[in-house]
Coordinates of C-alpha atoms in Angstrom, one line a residue:
M1 CA 15.8 -34.0 20.7
N2 CA 12.9 -34.1 23.1
S3 CA 13.7 -30.6 24.4
M4 CA 13.7 -29.3 20.9
K5 CA 10.3 -30.9 20.3
D6 CA 9.0 -29.4 23.5
A7 CA 10.2 -26.0 22.5
T8 CA 8.4 -26.1 19.1
D9 CA 5.2 -27.2 20.8
K10 CA 5.2 -24.0 22.8
G11 CA 4.5 -20.4 21.7
P12 CA 1.5 -18.4 20.5
D13 CA -1.2 -19.7 18.2
V14 CA -0.8 -16.8 15.8
V15 CA 2.1 -14.4 15.0
L16 CA 1.3 -11.2 13.2
I17 CA 4.3 -9.5 11.5
G18 CA 3.8 -5.7 11.1
A19 CA 1.7 -3.4 13.3
G20 CA -0.4 -1.8 10.5
I21 CA -4.1 -1.8 9.7
M22 CA -4.1 -5.3 8.3
S23 CA -2.5 -7.0 11.3
A24 CA -4.7 -5.0 13.7
T25 CA -7.8 -6.0 11.8
L26 CA -6.9 -9.7 11.7
G27 CA -5.8 -9.7 15.3
M28 CA -9.0 -8.0 16.4
M29 CA -11.3 -10.4 14.4
L30 CA -9.5 -13.5 15.7
K31 CA -9.7 -12.4 19.4
E32 CA -13.4 -11.6 19.0
L33 CA -14.1 -14.9 17.2
Q34 CA -12.0 -17.0 19.6
P35 CA -11.0 -15.1 22.8
D36 CA -8.7 -18.0 24.0
L37 CA -6.4 -17.7 21.0
T38 CA -2.9 -16.4 21.8
L39 CA -1.4 -13.7 19.6
E40 CA 2.1 -12.1 19.3
I41 CA 2.7 -9.1 17.1
Y42 CA 6.2 -8.1 16.0
E43 CA 6.9 -4.6 14.6
R44 CA 10.3 -3.3 13.6
L45 CA 9.5 0.3 14.5
D46 CA 8.8 1.6 18.0
V47 CA 5.1 2.5 17.4
A48 CA 2.1 1.0 15.5
A49 CA 0.9 2.3 12.1
A50 CA 4.1 4.3 11.4
E51 CA 4.4 3.2 7.7
S52 CA 1.6 2.8 5.2
S53 CA -1.2 3.1 7.7
D54 CA 0.0 6.5 9.1
A55 CA -2.3 9.4 8.2
W56 CA 0.5 11.4 6.4
N57 CA 1.5 8.3 4.4
N58 CA -2.0 7.2 3.4
A59 CA -4.5 9.0 1.2
G60 CA -7.2 8.3 3.9
T61 CA -9.9 8.4 1.3
G62 CA -12.0 5.6 2.6
H63 CA -11.9 4.1 -0.9
S64 CA -15.5 3.5 -1.9
A65 CA -15.0 4.0 -5.6
F66 CA -17.1 7.2 -5.6
C67 CA -14.4 9.4 -7.0
E68 CA -11.5 7.3 -8.1
L69 CA -11.6 7.3 -11.9
N70 CA -9.0 4.5 -12.3
Y71 CA -11.6 2.1 -10.9
T72 CA -13.9 2.6 -13.8
P73 CA -11.9 2.1 -17.0
E74 CA -13.4 2.8 -20.5
K75 CA -13.5 -0.3 -22.6
A76 CA -12.5 -0.5 -26.3
D77 CA -16.2 -0.3 -27.3
G78 CA -16.6 3.0 -25.3
T79 CA -18.6 1.6 -22.4
I80 CA -17.6 2.0 -18.8
D81 CA -16.6 -1.0 -16.7
V82 CA -17.9 -0.5 -13.2
S83 CA -17.3 -4.0 -11.9
K84 CA -14.2 -3.1 -9.9
A85 CA -15.9 0.0 -8.5
V86 CA -18.9 -2.1 -7.3
K87 CA -16.6 -4.6 -5.6
I88 CA -14.6 -1.8 -3.8
A89 CA -17.7 0.1 -2.8
E90 CA -19.2 -3.1 -1.2
S91 CA -15.9 -3.9 0.5
F92 CA -15.9 -0.4 2.2
E93 CA -19.4 -0.9 3.4
I94 CA -18.2 -4.1 5.1
S95 CA -15.3 -2.3 6.7
K96 CA -17.7 0.3 8.1
Q97 CA -19.8 -2.4 9.7
F98 CA -16.9 -3.9 11.5
W99 CA -15.8 -0.4 12.8
A100 CA -19.4 0.2 13.9
Y101 CA -19.3 -3.0 15.9
L102 CA -16.0 -1.9 17.6
I103 CA -17.6 1.4 18.6
Q104 CA -20.8 -0.2 19.9
H105 CA -18.8 -2.6 22.1
N106 CA -16.5 0.2 23.4
I107 CA -13.5 -1.5 21.9
I108 CA -12.2 1.6 20.2
E109 CA -12.6 5.4 20.7
L110 CA -15.4 7.5 19.4
P111 CA -15.6 7.5 15.6
T112 CA -14.8 11.2 15.3
S113 CA -11.2 10.2 16.2
F114 CA -10.8 8.3 12.9
I115 CA -13.7 8.8 10.5
K116 CA -15.5 11.9 9.2
S117 CA -18.0 12.6 6.4
I118 CA -16.6 14.6 3.5
P119 CA -17.9 14.7 -0.1
H120 CA -16.1 12.6 -2.7
M121 CA -15.8 14.3 -6.1
S122 CA -14.3 13.6 -9.5
F123 CA -13.3 16.6 -11.6
V124 CA -12.3 16.8 -15.2
W125 CA -11.8 19.3 -18.0
G126 CA -11.7 19.1 -21.8
N127 CA -14.4 17.6 -24.1
D128 CA -13.2 14.0 -24.2
N129 CA -12.8 13.9 -20.4
V130 CA -16.2 15.5 -19.8
N131 CA -17.8 12.9 -22.1
F132 CA -16.0 10.1 -20.2
L133 CA -17.2 11.4 -16.8
R134 CA -20.8 11.7 -18.1
K135 CA -20.7 8.1 -19.3
R136 CA -19.2 7.0 -16.0
Y137 CA -21.9 8.8 -14.0
E138 CA -24.6 7.2 -16.1
A139 CA -23.1 3.7 -15.7
M140 CA -22.5 4.0 -12.0
T141 CA -25.9 5.4 -11.0
K142 CA -27.5 2.3 -12.5
C143 CA -26.2 0.5 -9.4
H144 CA -27.8 1.3 -6.0
L145 CA -24.3 1.4 -4.3
F146 CA -23.9 4.8 -5.9
Q147 CA -27.4 6.2 -5.1
G148 CA -27.2 9.9 -4.5
M149 CA -24.3 10.7 -6.8
E150 CA -24.7 14.1 -8.5
Y151 CA -23.3 15.3 -11.8
S152 CA -22.9 18.7 -13.2
E153 CA -21.2 20.6 -16.1
N154 CA -22.7 23.9 -14.9
Q155 CA -19.9 26.2 -13.8
E156 CA -22.1 28.1 -11.3
K157 CA -23.0 24.8 -9.6
L158 CA -19.4 23.8 -9.5
K159 CA -18.4 27.1 -7.9
E160 CA -20.8 26.2 -5.1
W161 CA -19.3 22.7 -4.8
V162 CA -15.5 23.6 -5.1
P163 CA -14.8 27.3 -5.1
L164 CA -11.1 27.0 -5.0
I165 CA -11.0 24.8 -8.1
M166 CA -13.3 27.1 -10.1
E167 CA -11.8 30.5 -9.2
G168 CA -9.5 31.8 -11.9
R169 CA -10.5 29.1 -14.4
D170 CA -11.2 29.9 -18.1
N171 CA -15.0 30.1 -18.4
S172 CA -14.9 28.8 -22.0
E173 CA -13.2 25.5 -20.9
P174 CA -15.6 22.5 -20.7
V175 CA -15.6 21.1 -17.1
A176 CA -17.6 18.5 -15.2
A177 CA -17.7 16.9 -11.8
T178 CA -19.5 14.3 -9.8
K179 CA -20.2 14.6 -6.1
M180 CA -21.1 11.9 -3.6
D181 CA -22.0 13.3 -0.1
L182 CA -21.7 9.8 1.4
G183 CA -17.9 10.0 1.2
T184 CA -15.6 9.8 4.2
D185 CA -12.1 10.6 5.3
V186 CA -10.4 7.9 7.4
N187 CA -7.4 8.3 9.6
F188 CA -6.1 4.7 9.4
G189 CA -3.3 5.5 11.7
A190 CA -5.6 6.5 14.6
L191 CA -7.9 3.5 13.9
T192 CA -5.0 1.1 13.9
R193 CA -3.5 2.4 17.1
S194 CA -6.9 2.3 18.8
M195 CA -7.3 -1.4 17.9
F196 CA -3.8 -2.3 19.1
N197 CA -4.4 -0.3 22.4
Y198 CA -7.3 -2.6 23.0
L199 CA -5.5 -5.8 21.9
Q200 CA -2.6 -5.0 24.3
Q201 CA -5.0 -5.2 27.2
Q202 CA -6.4 -8.6 26.3
E203 CA -5.2 -11.8 27.9
G204 CA -3.0 -13.8 25.6
V205 CA -1.8 -10.9 23.4
T206 CA 1.7 -9.5 23.4
I207 CA 3.0 -6.7 21.1
H208 CA 6.8 -6.4 20.6
F209 CA 7.9 -3.1 19.2
S210 CA 11.5 -2.6 17.8
H211 CA 11.6 -6.3 17.0
E212 CA 12.6 -7.4 13.5
V213 CA 11.7 -10.8 12.0
R214 CA 14.9 -12.2 10.3
K215 CA 14.0 -15.7 9.3
L216 CA 11.0 -18.0 8.9
R217 CA 11.1 -21.8 8.6
Q218 CA 8.4 -24.5 9.0
V219 CA 9.6 -27.3 11.2
E220 CA 8.6 -31.0 11.3
N221 CA 5.5 -30.7 13.5
G222 CA 4.1 -28.0 11.2
R223 CA 4.8 -25.1 13.4
W224 CA 6.8 -22.1 12.2
R225 CA 10.1 -21.1 13.7
I226 CA 10.5 -17.4 13.6
R227 CA 13.9 -15.8 14.2
V228 CA 13.4 -12.4 15.9
K229 CA 15.9 -9.7 16.8
D230 CA 15.4 -7.1 19.5
L231 CA 16.7 -3.9 17.8
H232 CA 17.4 -2.2 21.1
S233 CA 19.3 -5.0 22.9
G234 CA 20.5 -6.9 19.9
E235 CA 19.2 -10.2 21.4
K236 CA 18.0 -12.8 19.0
R237 CA 15.6 -15.6 19.8
N238 CA 13.3 -18.2 18.2
V239 CA 9.5 -18.0 18.5
F240 CA 7.3 -20.9 17.4
A241 CA 3.7 -20.4 16.2
R242 CA 0.9 -22.4 14.5
Y243 CA 0.0 -19.6 12.1
I244 CA 1.8 -16.6 10.7
F245 CA 0.3 -13.5 9.0
I246 CA 2.7 -11.2 7.2
G247 CA 1.1 -7.8 7.1
A248 CA 4.3 -5.8 6.9
G249 CA 3.4 -3.5 3.9
G250 CA 6.4 -3.2 1.6
G251 CA 8.4 -5.5 3.9
A252 CA 6.0 -8.5 3.2
L253 CA 7.7 -9.6 0.0
S254 CA 11.1 -10.3 1.5
L255 CA 9.6 -12.2 4.4
L256 CA 7.4 -14.2 2.0
E257 CA 10.6 -15.1 0.1
K258 CA 12.3 -16.2 3.4
S259 CA 9.4 -18.6 4.1
D260 CA 10.3 -20.7 1.1
I261 CA 6.7 -21.7 0.5
P262 CA 6.2 -22.7 -3.2
E263 CA 3.2 -20.4 -3.6
G264 CA 5.5 -17.4 -2.9
Q265 CA 8.0 -18.1 -5.6
G266 CA 8.0 -15.9 -8.7
Y267 CA 6.6 -12.8 -6.9
G268 CA 8.5 -9.6 -7.2
G269 CA 8.0 -6.0 -6.1
F270 CA 8.2 -2.6 -7.8
P271 CA 8.6 0.2 -5.2
V272 CA 6.9 3.6 -5.8
S273 CA 7.4 6.5 -3.4
G274 CA 5.3 9.6 -3.0
Q275 CA 5.2 13.2 -2.0
W276 CA 2.5 15.6 -1.1
L277 CA 2.1 19.4 -1.2
K278 CA 0.7 20.3 2.2
C279 CA -1.2 23.6 2.5
T280 CA 0.1 25.9 5.3
N281 CA -2.5 28.7 4.9
R282 CA -5.4 28.1 7.3
A283 CA -7.7 30.5 5.3
V284 CA -7.2 28.4 2.2
I285 CA -7.6 25.1 4.0
E286 CA -11.0 26.2 5.4
R287 CA -12.3 27.1 2.0
H288 CA -12.1 23.6 0.5
K289 CA -14.2 20.8 2.0
A290 CA -14.0 17.8 -0.4
K291 CA -11.8 15.1 -1.8
V292 CA -11.5 15.9 -5.5
Y293 CA -9.9 13.3 -7.7
G294 CA -8.8 13.8 -11.3
L295 CA -7.5 11.6 -14.1
A296 CA -4.1 10.1 -13.8
A297 CA -1.4 10.8 -16.3
V298 CA -0.8 8.2 -18.9
G299 CA 1.6 5.5 -17.6
S300 CA 1.3 6.6 -14.0
P301 CA 0.5 4.1 -11.1
P302 CA -3.0 4.3 -9.5
M303 CA -1.6 5.7 -6.3
S304 CA -0.5 8.7 -8.3
V305 CA -4.0 9.8 -9.3
P306 CA -4.0 13.6 -8.5
H307 CA -6.3 14.8 -5.8
L308 CA -7.0 18.0 -3.9
D309 CA -7.8 16.4 -0.6
T310 CA -9.4 17.6 2.6
R311 CA -8.0 15.6 5.5
F312 CA -8.6 15.5 9.3
I313 CA -5.4 14.7 11.1
N314 CA -4.8 15.0 14.9
G315 CA -8.1 16.8 15.3
Q316 CA -7.3 19.4 12.7
Q317 CA -8.5 20.0 9.1
E318 CA -5.7 19.8 6.5
L319 CA -5.4 20.2 2.8
L320 CA -3.1 18.1 0.6
F321 CA -2.4 17.9 -3.1
G322 CA -0.7 15.1 -4.9
P323 CA 0.7 12.6 -4.6
Y324 CA 3.8 13.2 -6.8
A325 CA 5.2 9.8 -7.6
G326 CA 8.9 9.0 -7.3
F327 CA 11.2 6.0 -7.3
S328 CA 13.3 4.6 -4.5
T329 CA 14.8 1.1 -4.1
K330 CA 13.4 1.1 -0.5
F331 CA 10.4 -1.1 0.2
L332 CA 9.4 0.8 3.3
K333 CA 9.7 4.5 4.1
K334 CA 12.1 3.6 6.9
G335 CA 13.6 0.7 4.9
S336 CA 16.9 0.1 3.2
F337 CA 18.1 1.1 -0.3
L338 CA 19.1 -2.5 -0.7
D339 CA 15.5 -3.7 -0.4
L340 CA 14.9 -4.0 -4.1
P341 CA 18.2 -5.6 -5.0
K342 CA 17.9 -8.1 -2.2
S343 CA 14.4 -9.1 -3.3
I344 CA 15.6 -10.3 -6.7
K345 CA 15.9 -14.1 -6.8
P346 CA 16.3 -16.7 -9.5
A347 CA 12.5 -17.5 -9.2
N348 CA 11.4 -13.9 -9.9
L349 CA 14.1 -12.6 -12.1
R350 CA 12.3 -13.4 -15.4
P351 CA 8.9 -11.9 -14.2
M352 CA 10.6 -8.8 -13.0
I353 CA 12.6 -8.2 -16.2
S354 CA 9.4 -8.9 -18.3
A355 CA 7.3 -6.5 -16.2
G356 CA 10.0 -3.9 -16.6
I357 CA 10.1 -4.2 -20.4
H358 CA 6.3 -4.0 -20.6
N359 CA 6.2 -0.9 -18.3
L360 CA 8.7 1.4 -19.8
A361 CA 6.1 4.2 -19.8
L362 CA 5.8 3.9 -16.1
T363 CA 9.6 4.0 -15.6
K364 CA 9.8 7.2 -17.7
Y365 CA 6.9 8.7 -15.8
L366 CA 8.6 8.0 -12.4
I367 CA 11.9 9.5 -13.7
D368 CA 10.1 12.6 -14.8
Q369 CA 8.4 12.9 -11.5
V370 CA 11.7 12.6 -9.6
R371 CA 13.2 15.4 -11.7
Q372 CA 10.3 17.8 -11.2
S373 CA 11.1 21.3 -10.0
P374 CA 9.1 23.2 -7.4
E375 CA 7.6 25.3 -10.3
E376 CA 6.5 22.1 -12.1
R377 CA 4.8 20.8 -8.9
L378 CA 3.0 24.1 -8.5
G379 CA 1.9 23.9 -12.1
A380 CA 0.3 20.5 -11.5
L381 CA -1.5 21.9 -8.5
K382 CA -2.7 24.9 -10.5
D383 CA -4.6 22.5 -12.8
Y384 CA -6.9 21.9 -9.8
F385 CA -6.4 25.2 -7.9
P386 CA -5.6 27.9 -10.5
E387 CA -4.9 30.6 -8.0
A388 CA -2.6 28.6 -5.8
K389 CA 0.5 30.4 -4.4
A390 CA 3.8 28.7 -3.8
E391 CA 4.3 30.3 -0.4
D392 CA 1.1 28.6 0.9
W393 CA 2.4 25.1 0.3
E394 CA 5.3 22.9 1.5
L395 CA 6.6 19.5 0.3
E396 CA 6.0 16.5 2.5
V397 CA 7.3 12.9 2.0
A398 CA 4.4 10.4 1.8
G399 CA 4.5 6.6 2.1
Q400 CA 6.3 4.0 0.2
R401 CA 4.3 1.3 -1.7
V402 CA 5.4 -1.9 -3.4
Q403 CA 3.4 -3.0 -6.4
I404 CA 3.2 -6.7 -7.1
I405 CA 5.0 -8.3 -10.0
K406 CA 3.9 -11.9 -10.7
K407 CA 4.4 -14.6 -13.2
D408 CA 2.4 -14.6 -16.4
P409 CA 2.3 -17.5 -18.9
D410 CA 2.0 -15.2 -21.9
K411 CA 4.1 -12.1 -20.9
G412 CA 6.5 -13.7 -18.5
G413 CA 5.7 -11.2 -15.8
V414 CA 3.1 -8.5 -15.1
L415 CA 2.8 -5.5 -12.8
E416 CA -0.3 -5.7 -10.7
F417 CA -1.9 -2.6 -9.1
G418 CA -3.9 -3.9 -6.2
T419 CA -3.6 -6.3 -3.2
E420 CA -3.2 -10.0 -3.1
V421 CA -3.1 -12.6 -0.3
V422 CA -0.6 -15.3 -0.9
S423 CA -0.9 -18.4 1.4
G424 CA 0.7 -21.8 1.6
A425 CA -1.0 -25.0 0.7
N426 CA -1.6 -25.9 4.4
C427 CA -2.8 -22.4 5.1
T428 CA -0.5 -21.9 8.1
L429 CA 1.2 -18.9 6.5
A430 CA -0.3 -16.0 4.6
A431 CA 1.2 -12.7 3.3
L432 CA -0.5 -9.6 2.0
L433 CA 1.2 -8.0 -1.0
G434 CA 0.4 -4.9 -2.9
A435 CA -1.1 -1.4 -2.1
S436 CA -4.2 0.6 -2.8
P437 CA -7.1 0.2 -1.9
G438 CA -5.8 -2.1 0.9
A439 CA -6.6 -0.2 4.1
S440 CA -10.2 0.7 3.1
T441 CA -10.9 -2.9 2.1
S442 CA -9.0 -4.5 5.0
V443 CA -12.0 -6.2 6.6
S444 CA -13.0 -7.9 3.4
I445 CA -9.5 -9.0 2.8
M446 CA -9.2 -10.5 6.3
I447 CA -12.6 -12.3 6.0
G448 CA -11.2 -13.9 2.8
L449 CA -8.1 -14.9 4.7
L450 CA -10.2 -16.4 7.6
E451 CA -12.3 -18.4 5.1
R452 CA -9.1 -19.7 3.5
C453 CA -6.8 -20.3 6.5
F454 CA -9.3 -21.1 9.3
M455 CA -11.8 -23.0 7.2
H456 CA -12.3 -25.6 9.9
R457 CA -13.4 -23.0 12.4
I458 CA -15.3 -20.5 10.2
N459 CA -17.9 -23.1 9.4
T460 CA -18.8 -23.6 13.1
D461 CA -22.0 -22.2 14.4
E462 CA -20.1 -20.1 16.9
W463 CA -17.9 -18.4 14.4
K464 CA -20.7 -17.9 11.9
A465 CA -22.9 -16.2 14.6
K466 CA -20.0 -14.0 15.8
L467 CA -19.2 -12.9 12.2
K468 CA -22.8 -12.1 11.7
E469 CA -22.8 -10.0 14.8
M470 CA -19.6 -8.1 13.7
I471 CA -20.7 -7.7 10.1
P472 CA -24.5 -7.9 9.8
S473 CA -24.4 -8.3 6.0
Y474 CA -22.0 -11.3 6.3
G475 CA -23.0 -14.0 3.8
Q476 CA -25.2 -11.6 1.7
S477 CA -24.4 -9.4 -1.2
L478 CA -24.9 -5.7 -0.7
A479 CA -24.4 -5.3 -4.5
D480 CA -27.5 -7.4 -5.1
N481 CA -29.7 -6.2 -2.3
P482 CA -30.7 -2.5 -2.3
E483 CA -32.9 -2.8 0.8
L484 CA -30.2 -4.5 2.8
L485 CA -27.7 -1.8 1.7
D486 CA -30.1 0.9 2.9
E487 CA -30.4 -0.8 6.3
I488 CA -26.6 -1.2 6.6
R489 CA -25.8 2.4 5.6
A490 CA -28.4 3.7 8.1
Y491 CA -26.9 1.6 10.9
T492 CA -23.2 2.5 10.2
G493 CA -24.1 6.1 9.5
R494 CA -25.7 6.4 12.9
V495 CA -23.1 4.5 14.9
L496 CA -20.1 6.2 13.1
D497 CA -21.8 9.6 13.3
L498 CA -21.6 10.0 9.5
T499 CA -23.9 12.5 7.7
P500 CA -25.7 12.3 5.5
A501 CA -26.8 8.8 6.3
V502 CA -29.5 6.8 4.5
K503 CA -32.8 7.1 6.4
E504 CA -33.8 4.0 8.3
K505 CA -37.1 2.4 7.1

C-alpha cells in the first residue's frame, strides 16, 4: 500500500498528450512561466506535428478573419454580424505577440521559417454575393482591427490583384473582392517542431514519440494514472501526473471519454476528411500571390470553404485549391476506421443521433464530395481559376478533423464548428475538442486554459509579469484600443519580419 502511494506521488507535474501546436504552445508557456515545472509529452507517431498541425494538413491561413466569409454571417435583417471575426482577429494578434517573444529570446528559429506576409482576399461573383461582400466590407471596416482593407468591383483592378482568377472570366459577370495586405501564411508544422526542439533541451522536459496513451484514471491523492504503451517495444507502464492536457486533435475525444470526468460526458465527434488539388506547374504557382477565399456551398462544414491558396512549405512557394471534403470514420489521418464506432457511448448516443438528424444536408454534401470525379473537382477549381488545366494539378490527401457534437436542451444534440476546452471540476485535466481556427488562436486558447486550471498561480505577481512580457497586450482589449493595436502590430511586424506593418508612432 505504501509503495503504491509512493509511486503515485512521483512523476511529472504535467503530461501533455499529443505533439501538435496546442501541446507545444502550452508546454512552452508553462516552462516560461515556471521553469521548475516538469513536463512529459506523449505522441503516438514518431515525429511532432504530423497530424493537424502539419503544413500539408492545415490551411496555414493565419486565421485573422480578413478573408473567411463564414466568420461574418448575414443575419435575418440583412445586417452582417462581425462579432466572431473581431474575436478571431484579436486572438491572432495575441498569437503573433507570443511568437515574437519566442523569436526575440532566441527560443525558435527566424520567423521566415514559419510565417510570411501574403494578402488575404475574399472573392465572389453574382449580384447577391457581391451585395453581401460589399455589406461585409462596410461593416468590418468600422472596426480598427480591419484597418487597411480594400474593396473593389472593378475588373481591371481585380486583374491586378489576382490575374489567374480573372483571366478567361466572363466580363459581364458581376464580381467583387476584398484585399487585406496584412495577411499571413503560417507553417504550423515548422513552428510546432521549433518549439518542441527547444523544449527537449530544457531540464525537466521529456518527449516520448511512438507512445500511445491507453487509459486515464484519477487516483485517491488526486494525481492521474496514465497507462502508456511503447509502440516499438510493446512495453506498457503507468505514469502519474498532477495535470493532464489532451491536445491530440481528433484523438482527444476518445481520451476524454476514458478519463470518466462528468464534464466530458455527452460529447461526440463527427469526422470530416479533406483533399487538396496541388499545383505542379511552377509557372502557374509564381503567378498567384494571395490567399483567396470564396463562399462555402450550402450545408458544407467551415473547413470546406473553397480557397485558391498561396503557401510557403519547406522553403518553397506552393499553390493549393480546396479543400474537397470527404467522410471517413477515422478521427486522425493515421487513425483507425473504428474510431467513430468506438466513440459512441450511452452518454452521447442521443446527442449524436439528434445532431445527425438536424444535419442531413451536411451528410448529403459529404457523400456528394466523396463521389466527385476528377472532372468535377477541376470544375470547382475553374470557378476560381477559369483557365486551369488538369495536367497542372494533382490530388493530395489533407488532414482529418473532428467536429464537436454536444448536448442541447432543445435539440438533443448540436454540431459545433469551432474549438472548445473541456476541463474537470478540479481543473487537473483539460481536453481541446474541435477544429478551425484552432492553430491560429492557440495562444488565446491556452491563456484561457491557464486562467481556468492554474488560477492559483496566474494571479501571482510573477506569472502576471511574465505573461505581460510574453504578450504585451495581456489584460487589455485590442478590439477596444486602436492605439494599442497599432503599437502591437508595429512590434510584431518588425520582429516577425512581416510587411506591410503598421508604422510605429
